Every structure is written in C-alpha cells, then in structure tokens.
Coordinates of C-alpha atoms in Angstrom, one line a residue:
M11 CA -40.6 -45.2 -58.7
A12 CA -44.0 -46.3 -57.5
D13 CA -42.8 -49.8 -56.8
D14 CA -39.9 -48.5 -54.7
R15 CA -42.3 -46.4 -52.6
I16 CA -44.5 -49.5 -52.0
I17 CA -41.5 -51.6 -50.9
E18 CA -40.4 -48.8 -48.5
Q19 CA -43.8 -48.5 -46.9
E20 CA -44.1 -52.3 -46.3
G21 CA -40.6 -52.2 -44.7
L22 CA -41.6 -49.5 -42.2
K23 CA -44.8 -51.5 -41.4
G24 CA -42.7 -54.6 -40.7
D25 CA -40.5 -52.7 -38.3
W26 CA -43.5 -51.3 -36.3
Q27 CA -45.0 -54.8 -36.0
R28 CA -41.7 -56.2 -34.7
Q29 CA -41.4 -53.4 -32.0
H30 CA -45.0 -54.0 -30.9
E31 CA -44.4 -57.8 -30.5
N32 CA -41.3 -57.1 -28.4
R33 CA -43.1 -54.8 -26.0
E34 CA -45.9 -57.3 -25.5
N35 CA -43.4 -60.0 -24.7
E36 CA -41.7 -57.8 -22.1
R37 CA -45.1 -57.1 -20.4
A38 CA -45.8 -60.8 -20.3
L39 CA -42.5 -61.5 -18.5
I40 CA -43.2 -58.8 -15.9
R41 CA -46.6 -60.3 -15.2
S42 CA -45.1 -63.7 -14.9
R43 CA -42.5 -62.5 -12.3
H44 CA -45.1 -60.6 -10.3
N45 CA -47.4 -63.7 -10.1
A46 CA -44.4 -65.8 -9.0
I47 CA -43.6 -63.7 -5.9
R48 CA -43.4 -65.8 -2.8
E49 CA -45.3 -65.2 0.4
Y50 CA -43.1 -64.7 3.5
S51 CA -44.1 -65.0 7.1
G52 CA -42.8 -62.9 10.1
I53 CA -41.8 -59.9 8.0
I54 CA -41.1 -56.8 10.1
Y55 CA -41.4 -53.6 8.1
R56 CA -39.4 -50.5 9.3
H57 CA -41.2 -47.3 8.5
P58 CA -39.4 -43.8 8.4
K59 CA -40.0 -41.4 11.1
P60 CA -42.7 -38.8 10.6
T61 CA -41.6 -35.6 8.9
P62 CA -40.0 -33.5 11.8
S63 CA -41.9 -30.6 13.1
I64 CA -41.1 -27.7 15.3
M65 CA -43.9 -28.8 17.5
D66 CA -42.6 -32.3 18.2
D67 CA -42.4 -33.5 21.8
E68 CA -39.0 -35.0 21.4
K69 CA -36.3 -33.5 23.7
M70 CA -34.4 -30.9 21.8
D71 CA -31.1 -29.2 22.6
V72 CA -31.6 -25.7 21.2
A73 CA -29.2 -23.0 20.1
V74 CA -30.2 -19.5 19.1
Y75 CA -28.5 -17.3 16.5
T76 CA -28.9 -13.6 16.3
R77 CA -27.2 -10.9 14.2
V78 CA -27.2 -7.2 13.6
S79 CA -25.2 -5.5 10.9
T80 CA -24.1 -2.3 12.6
M81 CA -22.8 -1.2 16.0
S82 CA -25.4 1.5 16.4
L83 CA -27.3 1.9 19.8
N84 CA -30.6 0.9 18.2
Q85 CA -29.0 -2.3 16.8
T86 CA -27.5 -3.0 20.2
S87 CA -31.0 -2.9 21.8
S88 CA -32.3 -5.0 19.0
I89 CA -29.9 -7.9 19.6
E90 CA -30.5 -7.7 23.4
N91 CA -34.2 -7.9 22.8
Q92 CA -33.7 -10.9 20.5
E93 CA -31.7 -12.7 23.2
L94 CA -34.3 -12.0 25.9
Y95 CA -37.2 -13.1 23.6
Y96 CA -35.6 -16.4 22.6
T97 CA -34.4 -17.2 26.1
D98 CA -38.0 -16.9 27.3
K99 CA -39.4 -18.8 24.3
V100 CA -37.1 -21.8 24.9
N101 CA -37.6 -21.9 28.6
K102 CA -41.4 -22.1 28.1
K103 CA -41.1 -25.4 26.2
E104 CA -40.6 -28.3 28.6
N105 CA -38.8 -30.5 26.1
W106 CA -36.4 -27.7 25.0
N107 CA -33.0 -27.1 26.6
L108 CA -31.2 -23.8 25.7
T109 CA -27.5 -24.6 25.1
E110 CA -26.2 -21.2 24.0
I111 CA -27.1 -18.0 22.2
Y112 CA -24.7 -17.0 19.5
S113 CA -24.7 -13.3 18.6
D114 CA -22.8 -11.4 15.9
E115 CA -22.9 -7.6 16.5
G116 CA -21.9 -5.2 13.7
K117 CA -21.4 -8.1 11.2
S118 CA -22.6 -8.2 7.6
G119 CA -24.7 -11.1 6.5
T120 CA -23.2 -11.3 3.0
S121 CA -20.2 -13.5 4.2
T122 CA -19.5 -15.7 7.2
K123 CA -15.7 -15.1 7.2
K124 CA -15.8 -12.5 10.0
R125 CA -18.9 -13.7 11.9
D126 CA -17.1 -15.3 14.8
A127 CA -20.3 -16.3 16.7
F128 CA -21.7 -18.0 13.6
N129 CA -18.5 -19.9 12.9
K130 CA -18.4 -21.0 16.6
M131 CA -22.0 -22.2 16.3
M132 CA -21.1 -24.3 13.3
E133 CA -18.1 -25.8 15.2
D134 CA -20.4 -26.7 18.1
A135 CA -22.9 -28.2 15.7
R136 CA -20.2 -30.5 14.4
S137 CA -19.5 -31.5 18.0
G138 CA -23.2 -32.4 18.5
K139 CA -24.0 -29.8 21.2
F140 CA -27.5 -29.2 19.8
N141 CA -30.0 -30.4 17.2
L142 CA -32.1 -27.3 16.7
I143 CA -31.2 -23.7 15.8
L144 CA -33.7 -20.8 16.2
C145 CA -33.2 -17.7 14.1
A146 CA -35.5 -14.7 13.5
S147 CA -35.3 -14.8 9.7
V148 CA -33.4 -16.1 6.7
S149 CA -31.8 -12.7 6.2
R150 CA -30.3 -12.8 9.8
F151 CA -28.8 -16.2 9.1
A152 CA -27.3 -15.2 5.7
R153 CA -27.9 -12.8 2.9
N154 CA -25.8 -14.8 0.5
I155 CA -28.0 -17.4 -1.0
S156 CA -25.2 -19.9 -1.7
D157 CA -23.9 -19.6 1.9
C158 CA -27.4 -20.0 3.3
L159 CA -28.2 -23.2 1.4
E160 CA -24.7 -24.6 1.9
Y161 CA -24.8 -24.3 5.7
I162 CA -28.4 -25.5 5.9
T163 CA -27.4 -28.7 3.9
E164 CA -24.3 -29.2 6.0
L165 CA -26.3 -29.0 9.3
R166 CA -28.8 -31.5 8.0
L167 CA -26.2 -34.0 6.8
M168 CA -23.4 -33.7 9.5
H169 CA -25.3 -36.2 11.8
P170 CA -27.6 -38.3 9.6
E171 CA -29.1 -40.2 12.6
K172 CA -30.0 -36.9 14.3
P173 CA -29.9 -34.1 11.8
I174 CA -29.8 -30.5 12.9
G175 CA -32.7 -28.3 11.7
V176 CA -33.0 -24.5 11.6
Y177 CA -36.3 -22.8 12.3
F178 CA -36.8 -19.3 10.8
E179 CA -39.6 -17.8 12.7
T180 CA -40.5 -14.9 10.4
E181 CA -40.9 -17.2 7.4
N182 CA -42.2 -20.2 9.5
I183 CA -39.7 -22.5 7.8
Y184 CA -38.2 -25.6 9.5
T185 CA -35.4 -26.9 7.4
L186 CA -36.0 -30.6 8.2
N187 CA -39.4 -30.5 6.6
K188 CA -39.4 -32.1 3.2
D189 CA -41.0 -29.2 1.5
A190 CA -38.7 -26.6 3.1
D191 CA -36.0 -26.6 0.5
Q192 CA -38.1 -24.9 -2.2
T193 CA -39.5 -22.3 0.2
L194 CA -36.1 -21.7 1.7
S195 CA -34.5 -21.2 -1.7
F196 CA -37.1 -18.6 -2.6
H197 CA -36.6 -16.7 0.7
A198 CA -32.9 -17.0 0.5
L199 CA -33.0 -15.6 -3.0
L200 CA -35.1 -12.7 -1.7
A201 CA -32.6 -12.0 1.1
D202 CA -29.7 -12.1 -1.5
W203 CA -31.6 -9.7 -3.7
E204 CA -32.3 -7.4 -0.8
S205 CA -28.6 -7.4 0.1
G206 CA -27.6 -6.4 -3.5
N207 CA -30.3 -3.8 -3.5
K208 CA -29.1 -2.4 -0.2
S209 CA -25.6 -2.2 -1.7
R210 CA -26.8 -0.3 -4.7
R211 CA -28.8 2.1 -2.5
M212 CA -25.7 2.8 -0.4
I213 CA -23.6 3.5 -3.5
L214 CA -26.3 6.0 -4.8
S215 CA -26.6 7.6 -1.4
Y216 CA -22.8 8.2 -1.3
D217 CA -22.7 9.6 -4.8
Q218 CA -25.5 12.0 -4.0
R219 CA -23.9 13.1 -0.7
I220 CA -20.5 13.7 -2.2
M221 CA -21.8 15.7 -5.1
T222 CA -23.8 17.9 -2.8
N223 CA -20.9 18.5 -0.5
Q224 CA -22.3 16.4 2.3
F225 CA -19.1 14.5 2.9
P226 CA -19.4 11.4 5.2
V227 CA -17.3 11.9 8.3
S228 CA -16.8 9.5 11.2
D229 CA -15.1 9.5 14.6
L230 CA -11.4 8.6 14.7
L231 CA -8.8 8.9 17.4
G232 CA -8.4 12.6 18.1
F233 CA -11.7 13.7 16.5
R234 CA -15.5 13.4 17.0
H235 CA -17.9 14.2 14.2
T236 CA -20.6 16.8 14.7
K237 CA -24.2 16.9 13.4
D238 CA -23.3 19.5 10.8
G239 CA -20.6 17.2 9.3
N240 CA -17.5 18.7 10.9
L241 CA -14.8 17.1 13.0
E242 CA -13.9 18.5 16.4
I243 CA -10.6 17.8 18.2
V244 CA -10.7 15.7 21.4
P245 CA -7.8 17.3 23.4
E246 CA -6.9 14.1 25.4
E247 CA -6.7 11.9 22.3
A248 CA -5.0 14.6 20.3
Q249 CA -2.0 14.4 22.7
T250 CA -1.6 10.7 21.7
V251 CA -1.7 11.7 18.0
R252 CA 0.9 14.5 18.4
F253 CA 3.1 12.2 20.5
I254 CA 3.1 9.6 17.7
Y255 CA 4.1 12.2 15.0
L256 CA 6.8 14.0 17.0
S257 CA 8.3 10.7 18.3
Y258 CA 8.5 9.3 14.8
I259 CA 10.0 12.4 13.3
T260 CA 12.7 12.6 16.0
G261 CA 13.8 9.0 15.5
S262 CA 11.5 6.5 17.2
S263 CA 10.2 3.6 15.2
A264 CA 6.5 2.7 14.9
D265 CA 7.0 -0.4 17.0
E266 CA 8.9 1.6 19.7
I267 CA 6.1 4.2 19.8
A268 CA 3.5 1.4 20.1
T269 CA 5.5 -0.1 23.1
V270 CA 5.4 3.3 24.9
L271 CA 1.7 3.8 24.3
T272 CA 0.9 0.3 25.5
K273 CA 3.0 0.9 28.7
H274 CA 1.1 4.1 29.4
K275 CA -2.2 2.5 28.6
R276 CA -3.2 5.1 26.1
P277 CA -6.6 4.1 24.7
T278 CA -7.4 3.8 21.0
L279 CA -10.7 4.9 19.6
T280 CA -12.4 1.7 20.7
G281 CA -10.8 1.7 24.1
R282 CA -8.0 -0.8 23.5
T283 CA -4.7 -0.1 25.3
D284 CA -2.5 -2.6 23.5
W285 CA -0.8 -1.0 20.5
N286 CA 1.3 -2.3 17.6
G287 CA 3.4 -0.7 14.8
N288 CA 0.7 -1.0 12.2
M289 CA -1.8 0.9 14.4
V290 CA 0.8 3.7 14.8
R291 CA 1.4 3.9 11.1
N292 CA -2.3 4.0 10.3
I293 CA -2.6 7.0 12.6
M294 CA 0.0 8.9 10.5
D295 CA -1.5 7.8 7.2
N296 CA -4.9 9.4 7.7
E297 CA -5.1 12.8 6.1
R298 CA -7.8 14.0 8.6
R299 CA -5.0 14.3 11.2
W300 CA -3.6 17.3 9.3
G301 CA -7.0 18.9 8.5
D302 CA -7.8 17.5 5.0
L303 CA -10.6 15.2 4.0
E304 CA -10.4 12.5 1.4
A305 CA -14.0 11.4 0.8
R306 CA -14.5 7.8 -0.4
K307 CA -10.8 6.7 -0.6
T308 CA -11.8 3.1 -1.2
V309 CA -14.8 1.3 -2.7
V310 CA -16.3 -2.2 -2.5
L311 CA -16.2 -3.8 -5.9
D312 CA -18.2 -6.8 -4.9
Y313 CA -20.4 -6.8 -1.8
K314 CA -20.3 -10.6 -1.5
K315 CA -16.6 -11.1 -1.9
K316 CA -15.8 -7.9 0.1
K317 CA -13.3 -6.9 -2.6
I318 CA -12.1 -3.4 -1.5
V319 CA -9.9 -1.3 -3.8
R320 CA -8.6 2.2 -4.0
N321 CA -11.1 4.5 -5.6
I322 CA -9.2 5.6 -8.6
D323 CA -11.9 7.0 -10.9
I324 CA -14.2 4.1 -10.1
R325 CA -17.0 6.1 -8.2
E326 CA -17.6 9.6 -7.1
G327 CA -15.0 10.9 -4.7
A328 CA -13.7 14.3 -3.4
F329 CA -10.7 15.8 -1.8
V330 CA -11.4 18.7 0.6
P331 CA -8.2 20.6 1.7
D332 CA -8.4 22.4 5.1
H333 CA -11.8 20.8 5.9
H334 CA -11.4 21.1 9.6
E335 CA -8.9 22.1 12.4
A336 CA -5.8 20.0 12.3
I337 CA -4.0 18.2 15.1
V338 CA -0.6 18.4 13.4
S339 CA 0.4 20.8 10.7
R340 CA 0.6 19.6 7.1
D341 CA 4.3 20.3 7.1
L342 CA 4.9 17.9 10.0
A343 CA 2.7 15.3 8.4
M344 CA 4.6 15.5 5.1
M345 CA 7.9 15.2 7.0
A346 CA 6.6 12.0 8.6
K347 CA 5.6 10.7 5.2
S348 CA 9.1 11.4 3.8
I349 CA 10.7 9.4 6.6
S350 CA 8.3 6.5 6.1
R351 CA 9.3 6.3 2.5
S352 CA 13.0 6.0 3.4
P353 CA 13.6 2.8 5.4
M354 CA 17.2 3.8 6.0
L355 CA 16.2 6.8 8.2
H356 CA 16.5 5.0 11.5
S357 CA 17.1 8.2 13.4
G358 CA 14.1 10.1 12.0
M359 CA 14.3 13.2 9.8
P360 CA 18.0 13.9 9.0
D361 CA 19.3 17.3 9.9
T362 CA 20.5 19.4 7.0
F363 CA 24.1 20.6 7.4
V364 CA 25.9 23.1 5.2
I365 CA 29.6 24.1 5.3
S366 CA 29.6 27.8 6.1
N367 CA 33.4 28.6 5.8
G368 CA 36.5 27.8 3.9
A369 CA 37.1 26.2 0.5
L370 CA 34.0 23.9 0.9
K371 CA 31.7 26.7 1.7
G372 CA 28.2 26.0 0.4
F373 CA 28.6 22.3 0.2
V374 CA 25.5 20.5 1.7
S375 CA 25.9 17.3 3.7
I376 CA 23.3 14.8 2.5
F377 CA 21.9 11.4 3.6
P378 CA 21.6 9.8 0.1
S379 CA 19.1 7.1 0.9
W380 CA 16.5 9.7 2.1
N381 CA 13.9 9.9 -0.6
G382 CA 12.8 13.3 0.6
I383 CA 15.7 15.2 -0.9
T384 CA 14.8 17.7 -3.6
E385 CA 16.8 20.1 -5.8
D386 CA 15.0 23.0 -4.1
M387 CA 16.0 21.8 -0.7
L388 CA 19.6 21.6 -1.7
Q389 CA 19.6 25.0 -3.2
V390 CA 18.0 26.6 -0.1
A391 CA 20.6 25.0 2.2
C392 CA 23.5 26.0 0.0
R393 CA 22.4 29.6 -0.5
S394 CA 21.8 30.1 3.2
V395 CA 25.6 30.7 3.9
Y396 CA 26.3 33.2 1.1
S397 CA 25.8 37.0 0.8
D398 CA 23.8 38.4 -2.1
E399 CA 27.0 39.5 -3.9
E400 CA 28.6 36.0 -3.5
L401 CA 25.4 34.4 -4.8
E402 CA 25.4 36.7 -7.9
N403 CA 28.9 35.6 -8.8
L404 CA 28.1 31.9 -8.0
D405 CA 25.0 32.0 -10.2
Y406 CA 27.1 33.4 -13.0
E407 CA 29.6 30.6 -12.7
G408 CA 26.8 28.1 -12.5
R409 CA 25.4 29.3 -15.8
I410 CA 28.8 29.0 -17.4
R411 CA 29.2 25.5 -16.2
S412 CA 25.8 24.5 -17.4
G413 CA 26.5 25.9 -20.9
M414 CA 23.8 28.6 -20.5
E415 CA 26.3 31.4 -20.7
H416 CA 29.9 31.9 -22.0
S417 CA 32.7 33.3 -19.9
K418 CA 33.2 37.0 -20.4
M419 CA 36.9 36.4 -20.8
L420 CA 37.1 33.0 -22.5
S421 CA 35.4 31.5 -25.5
M422 CA 34.7 27.8 -26.2
S423 CA 36.2 28.4 -29.7
L424 CA 39.6 29.5 -28.4
H425 CA 41.9 26.6 -28.7
G426 CA 44.5 28.1 -26.4
Y427 CA 42.1 28.2 -23.5
Q428 CA 40.7 24.7 -23.8
V429 CA 41.6 21.8 -21.5
P430 CA 41.0 18.0 -22.0
H431 CA 37.6 16.7 -21.0
S432 CA 38.1 14.6 -17.9
A433 CA 35.6 11.9 -19.0
F434 CA 38.2 10.8 -21.7
F435 CA 40.6 9.8 -18.9
I436 CA 38.3 7.7 -16.6
S437 CA 40.0 4.4 -15.8
P438 CA 39.8 1.8 -13.0
S439 CA 42.9 3.3 -11.4
N440 CA 41.2 6.7 -11.0
P441 CA 38.4 7.5 -8.5
S442 CA 35.0 7.6 -10.2
I443 CA 31.3 7.9 -9.3
T444 CA 28.4 6.6 -11.4
F445 CA 24.9 7.9 -11.2
T446 CA 21.7 6.0 -12.0
T447 CA 18.2 7.1 -11.4
A448 CA 18.1 4.8 -8.3
G449 CA 21.4 5.5 -6.7
I450 CA 25.2 6.1 -6.9
M451 CA 28.2 3.8 -7.1
F452 CA 31.8 4.4 -6.3
N453 CA 34.6 2.3 -7.8
A454 CA 37.3 0.4 -5.8
S455 CA 39.8 3.2 -6.3
C456 CA 37.6 5.6 -4.2
L457 CA 37.7 3.2 -1.2
K458 CA 41.5 2.8 -1.7
R459 CA 42.1 6.5 -1.9
L460 CA 40.3 7.1 1.4
N461 CA 42.4 4.4 3.1
G462 CA 39.5 1.9 3.3
H463 CA 37.4 4.0 5.7
E464 CA 34.1 2.3 6.4
F465 CA 32.0 5.4 6.7
V466 CA 32.0 8.5 4.6
E467 CA 30.1 11.8 4.4
I468 CA 28.8 12.9 1.0
L469 CA 28.7 16.7 0.3
Y470 CA 27.1 18.4 -2.7
H471 CA 27.3 21.9 -4.1
P472 CA 24.2 22.4 -6.3
I473 CA 25.4 25.6 -7.9
L474 CA 28.9 24.5 -8.7
Q475 CA 27.7 21.0 -9.6
T476 CA 30.4 19.3 -7.5
I477 CA 30.4 16.4 -5.1
A478 CA 32.9 15.9 -2.3
V479 CA 33.4 12.7 -0.3
R480 CA 35.3 12.6 2.9
P481 CA 35.8 10.0 5.7
C482 CA 33.8 10.4 8.9
D483 CA 33.0 8.7 12.1
E484 CA 30.0 6.3 12.5
D485 CA 28.2 8.7 14.8
N486 CA 28.1 11.4 12.1
P487 CA 24.4 12.1 11.5
N488 CA 24.8 11.6 7.8
A489 CA 27.4 8.9 7.9
V490 CA 27.1 6.4 5.0
K491 CA 28.5 2.9 5.1
W492 CA 29.9 2.3 1.7
R493 CA 31.3 -0.6 -0.3
A494 CA 33.2 -0.3 -3.5
T495 CA 31.3 -1.3 -6.7
D496 CA 28.0 -1.7 -4.8
E497 CA 25.2 0.6 -5.8
M498 CA 24.2 2.9 -2.9
A499 CA 20.4 3.4 -2.6
A500 CA 20.0 7.2 -3.3
K501 CA 16.8 7.5 -5.3
G502 CA 15.9 10.9 -3.9
F503 CA 19.3 12.4 -4.2
A504 CA 19.9 10.9 -7.7
S505 CA 16.5 12.2 -8.8
A506 CA 17.4 15.7 -7.7
I507 CA 20.7 15.5 -9.6
Y508 CA 19.1 14.2 -12.8
Q509 CA 16.4 17.0 -12.6
H510 CA 19.0 19.8 -11.9
M511 CA 21.4 18.6 -14.6
N512 CA 18.6 17.8 -17.0
W513 CA 20.0 14.4 -17.8
R514 CA 18.1 11.8 -19.7
R515 CA 16.8 9.2 -17.3
D516 CA 17.5 6.2 -19.6
F517 CA 21.3 6.9 -19.4
R518 CA 23.8 6.5 -16.6
F519 CA 26.6 9.0 -16.0
K520 CA 30.1 8.4 -14.8
F521 CA 32.5 11.1 -13.6
R522 CA 36.3 11.2 -12.8
G523 CA 37.4 12.3 -9.4
I524 CA 40.5 13.9 -8.0
E525 CA 42.0 13.3 -4.6
R526 CA 43.5 15.9 -2.3
I527 CA 45.5 15.0 0.8
R528 CA 46.4 17.5 3.5
N529 CA 48.5 16.2 6.4
G530 CA 47.1 12.7 6.0
A531 CA 43.5 13.9 5.6
S532 CA 41.9 12.9 2.3
I533 CA 39.0 14.1 0.3
L534 CA 37.6 13.2 -3.2
L535 CA 36.1 15.8 -5.5
F536 CA 33.9 15.0 -8.5
D537 CA 33.0 17.6 -11.2
L538 CA 29.5 16.8 -12.6
S539 CA 29.9 19.0 -15.7
E540 CA 32.1 16.4 -17.6
P541 CA 30.0 13.2 -18.0
Q542 CA 30.9 9.9 -19.5
I543 CA 27.6 8.5 -20.8
L544 CA 26.9 4.8 -20.2
V545 CA 24.3 3.6 -22.7
G546 CA 22.5 0.2 -22.3
K547 CA 23.5 -2.5 -19.8
G548 CA 27.0 -3.8 -19.3
F549 CA 28.8 -0.5 -20.0
R550 CA 31.6 -2.1 -22.1
R551 CA 33.9 0.4 -23.7
S552 CA 33.3 0.3 -27.4
S553 CA 36.2 -0.9 -29.5
E554 CA 35.0 1.4 -32.3
R555 CA 35.8 5.1 -32.5
A556 CA 34.3 7.3 -29.7
Q557 CA 30.6 8.0 -30.0
Y558 CA 29.0 11.3 -29.3
I559 CA 25.3 11.6 -28.4
P560 CA 22.9 14.1 -27.0
Y561 CA 22.3 13.4 -23.3
L562 CA 20.0 16.1 -22.1
E563 CA 16.2 15.9 -21.9
E564 CA 14.2 17.8 -24.5
K565 CA 12.6 21.0 -23.4
D566 CA 9.1 19.5 -23.8
G567 CA 10.1 16.6 -21.6
N568 CA 9.0 14.0 -24.3
T569 CA 12.4 12.5 -24.9
V570 CA 12.0 9.0 -26.4
E571 CA 13.8 6.2 -24.6
F572 CA 16.9 5.1 -26.5
K573 CA 17.3 1.3 -26.8
P574 CA 20.7 0.5 -28.4
D575 CA 21.5 -2.9 -29.9
K576 CA 24.5 -3.2 -27.5
A577 CA 26.0 -1.3 -24.5
F578 CA 28.6 1.4 -25.2
V579 CA 30.3 4.3 -23.7
A580 CA 29.6 7.8 -25.2
Y581 CA 30.4 11.4 -24.7
P582 CA 28.5 14.7 -25.0
A583 CA 27.6 15.5 -28.6
E584 CA 29.0 19.0 -28.3
L585 CA 32.5 17.6 -27.9
A586 CA 32.4 16.0 -31.4
G587 CA 35.0 17.6 -33.6
K588 CA 36.8 19.4 -30.8
S589 CA 40.5 19.0 -31.0
V590 CA 41.2 19.3 -27.3
G591 CA 38.2 19.6 -25.0
I592 CA 36.3 22.3 -23.1
S593 CA 36.7 25.8 -21.9
F594 CA 39.1 26.5 -19.1
A595 CA 36.3 28.6 -17.5
L596 CA 34.4 25.4 -16.7
K597 CA 37.4 24.0 -14.8
K598 CA 38.2 27.2 -13.0
R599 CA 36.2 26.8 -9.8
I600 CA 36.8 23.1 -9.2
R601 CA 40.6 23.7 -9.6
Q602 CA 40.3 26.6 -7.1
I603 CA 38.6 24.4 -4.6
S604 CA 41.1 21.5 -5.0
N605 CA 44.1 23.8 -4.8
E606 CA 43.0 25.9 -1.8
I607 CA 41.5 23.2 0.3
T608 CA 43.2 22.7 3.7
E609 CA 43.2 20.0 6.4
K610 CA 40.8 22.2 8.3
D611 CA 38.4 22.4 5.3
I612 CA 38.4 18.6 5.0
K613 CA 37.5 18.2 8.7
E614 CA 35.1 21.3 8.9
A615 CA 31.8 20.3 10.4
G616 CA 28.6 21.6 8.8
T617 CA 26.2 24.0 10.4
I618 CA 22.6 22.9 10.9
V619 CA 20.1 24.9 8.8
S620 CA 16.4 24.9 9.2
N621 CA 14.6 22.9 6.6
S622 CA 12.3 25.5 5.1
M623 CA 11.3 23.1 2.4
F624 CA 8.8 21.6 4.8
G625 CA 7.5 25.0 5.9
N626 CA 7.2 26.0 9.5
I627 CA 8.9 23.0 11.2
P628 CA 10.1 23.2 14.8
E629 CA 13.7 22.6 15.5
R630 CA 14.6 19.1 16.6
W631 CA 15.2 20.1 20.2
Q632 CA 11.8 21.8 20.3
M633 CA 10.1 18.6 19.1
L634 CA 12.0 16.5 21.6
D635 CA 10.9 18.8 24.4
E636 CA 7.3 18.4 23.4
V637 CA 7.7 14.6 23.3
Q638 CA 9.0 14.7 26.9
R639 CA 6.2 17.0 28.0
L640 CA 3.5 14.7 26.5
L641 CA 5.1 11.7 28.1
A642 CA 4.9 13.4 31.5
I643 CA 1.2 14.0 31.3
M644 CA 0.2 10.6 29.8

C-alpha cells in the first residue's frame, strides 16, 4: 500500500511540472510576437468623442416632457409652471433650440399606453426631430422601471451617430454619460417602488373610507358631489338623463338616442356634444341615476398592467340603497334593464294585454323573447279581469289541475270518470308544443293548422295552465314570427312556466294541442297539465315499454340532475298502473273553452293593463309626452 501511495504522488508531481512548462512556453511566444511588432509611419489614430455633458457647447435641438397624474386644478397649474420654466431655461442657452413641449395631463406614469404626448415624442425622436429631452425627474418620465430603462436605451440607440439623451434635472442624470446607467437604474427602482407604495396607500385609504361610511363619490352627468359626500342633481343635465331613459323604454335604440343628443348638442360631463350608443348605455347602467350607490364596483388587480376586474369579494366594498335623490325611479331603471337584456324588444317595453271577455277571458298576450316576464306578472295581468267570486272558482280549478286538491264530485280512483292522458297520443300529425328552459318549439303540424300564417300571437292563462296560439298581423305589438321546428327564444317566459309548474329544469316537456275553427278563423289550445317528458338529447321514442318518472322539483330545490345513458320519452310517474288515464275534472275547463269558443273570441283584442310588477310606472302615452316635452326644451 505504501508503494502505491509513492507512485501516485510522483505521478501528480509529474503533471504539475508539465503544466508549468506549458505555461512558460506560452509566455515565451507572447514576448516573441510583441518584440516582432513592426513600426508604421503616418498612422492616424481616431479617438472617441468626450463623454457627452449637458453643458456641451454643441448645438442641440431640445424637447421637453412634462406629466401630471391627475386633472385637478393644482396639477393643471403645475404642468403650466413646468412648461413656462423649461421654455425660459431653453431660451437662455444660445446653443439650444426648443422644438416642442410634450405634456400628458391626468395620465399615470405606470404605463405609456395612454400617454399620447409621450408616444408622440417617441415617434418624433425616431424621425430625428431632436437630440435632447429635458424632464423634471425620473418619476415624471416613467414609474415603471422596465419602461424607463427600455425607452432610455431605445433613445440612445435609435441614431448611433447622434444619440438622444434625457436629462433628469432633479436627479442631475444625463443618460448619455457612461456612469448614468447605474444611477438611473437606482432612481428608476425608487420611482417604481414609490408607485407601488402609492397604490398600496390608495387601497388602504379606500378600505378605511368604506368601512367608516365615507363612501367615495364623484361627479357624473346629472350630479355633482358635495363636500359632505352627497350627490346633488343638476337640473339641466338631469333632463338629458330622463330623456335617455324614457326614449329607450318607449322604443328608441341607444344609437338613435345618441343621434338625437348629438343633433341637439347636449353636452356630456366633459363638455363633449358627440354621442354614441355605448355612452347612452353607460348612462343607464349606473345605479347612481336611480339613487343607489355601489362603492368600489371594480378594483385594479395590477397597477402596472392596469388589470381592472369586478370587485367580487376581492376588496372592501359596499352597496348603499337610497343614498341620494334619484333622477329616475328605480322602477323605470329596472324596466330599462329588462329591455336591454331582451335584444328582440325593438319597440321598447311591450305592453301587457289581457283578454277581458268571452271564452278566452284571462288569457294574457305575451312577447316570449322578453326576458322580463315573470310568473307574478302573468298572474297579476290575468287576475285583473276577474271578480273576486270568479277568482275563487278559478283558484279551486287551478288546484285541481295541479294535483293539490281533488274534485268535490270526481275522484282519481273512479275508473268511470277517467279519460285518456293526451300525452300518449302525441304524433307528428297532431299540433304539439315543446318547452325547454331556453324557449319553446312548435311542430310542423301547428304551422299547417294555422294555414301557414307567418305571424302569431301567443296567449297564456297562468291559472288554467293553458296556452292559446292564434294568427295575427305583423303590426300586432306582440306578433311573433314563427317557423316550424325552430326553437323560439323565450327564456323569460319558459322560466316562468317551469317555475309555476314546478318542472325539473333538466327535462323538456311536450304537449298535444287541439285546433278549433270558427268560420275560417283558427286557434290552437295546449293544456300544460298533461306532459310528455323528454329525457336526454335526441328524444327518440323508446322501443321498450313506456317509462314513468318523477318530473317535479323536490320541495327543498335540491333535485339532482338526471343523466340517462340514452334519450327516451317518459310520462308522469303517477300514471303508472292506471288503466285509463286521468280525472275528467282535469279536462273539464279546457274542453269548455274549446267547445264554447267563437270566431269573435278568436279575434278578440286584448286590453292593456298597467304593469304593476315594475311598481309605479307611467303609461306609455305619458312617457311619450314627456319625451316630446324634453325635446322641445333641449
């Protein structure tokens, strides 16, 4: 073992000696090359220019950049003072020529995207219009460190033969000096940190103000904020706001309203007189117009990227109902919102019509694509044409039809008083209507039975749970252009039906219709108490024996969605084992309507009823009168 160690040590010593000899040989070669350098005559050495200085006598075309971050009066005077100061400073230097002053007012320094003056300055720099920029401080130039260094480097490199420098007076940094980069990086980092710190201070300030009921308010069209944190109405501007709401509700589009406001030179909050549809919609979207206050609706997630999102449990916020006097009532505002959510309502808020006489008494004319339809609204309209005694009888019949109460004279168990369930007889040759949570669909037989009429009116009786469909003219306020087998958008109406009938929302429901013709006038009637249940997609009729399933929502509302392996047609579970069908009492009223209906009933126009679901809403003619009055004084 000792011999092996001696051999290893001698080997290491040999390696070191060889490395030493190699280094000495390399040094000898270098000395030899240096001693062999030839002497040249007439050599002209070109030396670099001296490090640029702000005090150089060379002629300079000078630009000035100024910026303030808010539009306050103090900041306005600040930017004017900067412009005067730098104009005087440049004019006092004989070799300086002022080309332009670029000023961004009310712009943040964390990004250059919306700093129009800054971006124009950079474009002019690329065109070679100047070779020096004066700026009060690094923070005025940019608070984002990466932006600051990026633009400084770009200015220095865009014209290598005549680079553009920036002089920051507060920090006494001239960016063409060789030692400027490290100093500049430090100051830019400080500016970046200060910007982040300012953002954090603002967030904390907002949190504290909101939690102590000092809600931030600002001026907006129709309002001015007071020192005590309230909003006061500006009457002249409030006229514009009311005109927008009333015009929209009575049928004018946002773009049409914008055209009228532009024509009459109605000023915005900032004094602009050219309007567009988005501006009109924004007016109606702000809750302060109807007296509420939503404090901190949005928050900035990243102050550099300017990422703004809805404040959904991200930071402190508050909703203050009835915070101040309203320009329009909450009822009017909610009506406008309902219209905006229903693109098909080209004529504004649809009137509510109800048949007040005859076999179709109590049927409500609906505009199915209006998302503002509710079960309560339909009930109010329907009940408005009945006496108290009639309503008592109707409610009793309604409870029978919904299975909540048995007929006093007929029992579900009495075979002799049962009739077949109409859902068992639905076929393509019979009229049928299908409900989904998003709309309704009629089959081809419906269109054929109504002689191919292009427009129809849909009527619904919410107590008797019956739908009537009759032809109508295009100018009917609730005319619907229909096409067989195409789903008609009717989310609001369908939702109201599903809610009232307590149907499971993961199923679709199909109903058989009957046709009645009186002297050439046709109408279709659909009883919604006898559903055929369509489960899954495709709705193929099962080749197996009939399936019976529960189809109503559980009382607790926690019904689990049913996902079958394949689509199939089913029937209400309560029909399982029944030899014939359902109680004649359930069919009594629909048969009465169909047998007693006359040509006059089919053509009977509805009576307009006030829509009390939206509270104290003026009649349409009253709103139109106010629109004309406002137009006259604009």
